[in-house]
GROMACS .gro file of C-alpha atoms in nm:
model
   86
    1MET     CA    1  -0.351   1.355   0.104
    2LEU     CA    2  -0.275   1.071   0.342
    3ARG     CA    3  -0.239   1.180   0.702
    4LEU     CA    4   0.017   0.941   0.846
    5THR     CA    5   0.234   0.970   1.153
    6GLU     CA    6   0.608   0.936   1.097
    7GLY     CA    7   0.587   0.595   1.263
    8GLU     CA    8   0.307   0.479   1.033
    9LYS     CA    9   0.491   0.609   0.728
   10HIS     CA   10   0.816   0.436   0.829
   11TYR     CA   11   0.635   0.107   0.892
   12LEU     CA   12   0.445   0.121   0.562
   13LEU     CA   13   0.763   0.201   0.369
   14GLU     CA   14   0.940  -0.095   0.532
   15MET     CA   15   0.647  -0.319   0.435
   16ARG     CA   16   0.668  -0.189   0.076
   17ALA     CA   17   0.310  -0.072   0.117
   18LEU     CA   18   0.370   0.298   0.046
   19SER     CA   19   0.490   0.480  -0.262
   20THR     CA   20   0.475   0.829  -0.412
   21ASP     CA   21   0.271   0.928  -0.716
   22ALA     CA   22   0.374   1.167  -0.996
   23GLU     CA   23   0.243   1.465  -0.795
   24GLY     CA   24   0.450   1.372  -0.490
   25ASN     CA   25   0.157   1.237  -0.287
   26ASP     CA   26   0.206   0.940  -0.058
   27ILE     CA   27  -0.006   0.655  -0.190
   28PHE     CA   28  -0.061   0.292  -0.108
   29VAL     CA   29   0.115   0.078  -0.368
   30GLY     CA   30  -0.124  -0.015  -0.647
   31LEU     CA   31  -0.381   0.252  -0.560
   32THR     CA   32  -0.444   0.603  -0.686
   33SER     CA   33  -0.430   0.900  -0.452
   34ASP     CA   34  -0.810   0.901  -0.413
   35GLU     CA   35  -0.820   0.524  -0.362
   36SER     CA   36  -0.539   0.553  -0.106
   37GLU     CA   37  -0.729   0.811   0.096
   38ARG     CA   38  -1.042   0.597   0.088
   39TYR     CA   39  -0.849   0.281   0.177
   40HIS     CA   40  -0.683   0.458   0.470
   41PHE     CA   41  -1.023   0.582   0.593
   42LEU     CA   42  -1.183   0.240   0.557
   43SER     CA   43  -0.884   0.074   0.731
   44ASN     CA   44  -0.954   0.246   1.062
   45PRO     CA   45  -1.022  -0.042   1.305
   46LEU     CA   46  -1.242   0.182   1.523
   47ARG     CA   47  -1.477   0.260   1.236
   48HIS     CA   48  -1.785   0.047   1.182
   49GLY     CA   49  -1.903   0.079   0.826
   50ALA     CA   50  -2.193  -0.042   0.622
   51PRO     CA   51  -2.159  -0.381   0.446
   52GLU     CA   52  -2.099  -0.211   0.111
   53GLU     CA   53  -1.809  -0.018   0.267
   54ASN     CA   54  -1.663  -0.347   0.386
   55GLU     CA   55  -1.685  -0.478   0.030
   56GLU     CA   56  -1.517  -0.160  -0.096
   57TYR     CA   57  -1.240  -0.204   0.162
   58LEU     CA   58  -1.185  -0.567   0.059
   59ALA     CA   59  -1.162  -0.473  -0.309
   60LEU     CA   60  -0.911  -0.195  -0.239
   61ASN     CA   61  -0.716  -0.420  -0.005
   62GLN     CA   62  -0.694  -0.694  -0.267
   63LYS     CA   63  -0.575  -0.447  -0.532
   64HIS     CA   64  -0.317  -0.300  -0.294
   65GLU     CA   65  -0.187  -0.634  -0.164
   66LEU     CA   66  -0.149  -0.776  -0.515
   67ALA     CA   67   0.066  -0.478  -0.615
   68ARG     CA   68   0.264  -0.492  -0.290
   69HIS     CA   69   0.341  -0.860  -0.341
   70GLN     CA   70   0.458  -0.784  -0.696
   71VAL     CA   71   0.699  -0.524  -0.555
   72LEU     CA   72   0.831  -0.773  -0.301
   73ALA     CA   73   0.873  -1.041  -0.568
   74ALA     CA   74   1.061  -0.802  -0.798
   75GLU     CA   75   1.293  -0.703  -0.512
   76HIS     CA   76   1.356  -1.068  -0.431
   77ILE     CA   77   1.442  -1.148  -0.793
   78LYS     CA   78   1.675  -0.849  -0.813
   79ARG     CA   79   1.854  -0.952  -0.491
   80THR     CA   80   1.880  -1.312  -0.604
   81GLU     CA   81   2.017  -1.221  -0.946
   82SER     CA   82   2.271  -0.976  -0.806
   83SER     CA   83   2.397  -1.228  -0.548
   84THR     CA   84   2.456  -1.494  -0.816
   85GLN     CA   85   2.658  -1.250  -1.028
   86HIS     CA   86   2.921  -1.191  -0.758
   0.00000   0.00000   0.00000
């Protein structure tokens, strides 16, 4: 389970970075619950990890950001289409 402050959760929702899985868990868009927990752990700027952990973080970040950008693009298309229909 992700341990986020209300402020973090609000920010991540605004950025379209956070979603909810079928079990009701907060997850990072594009990641599973387990991947989300690992990504959140690896994202801590105060943590200094091994090089392989940095590679793991980059892979999870790429997967997450790709999915997040797809969400943003879909929202943009929906807004654009609905504004041309009025």
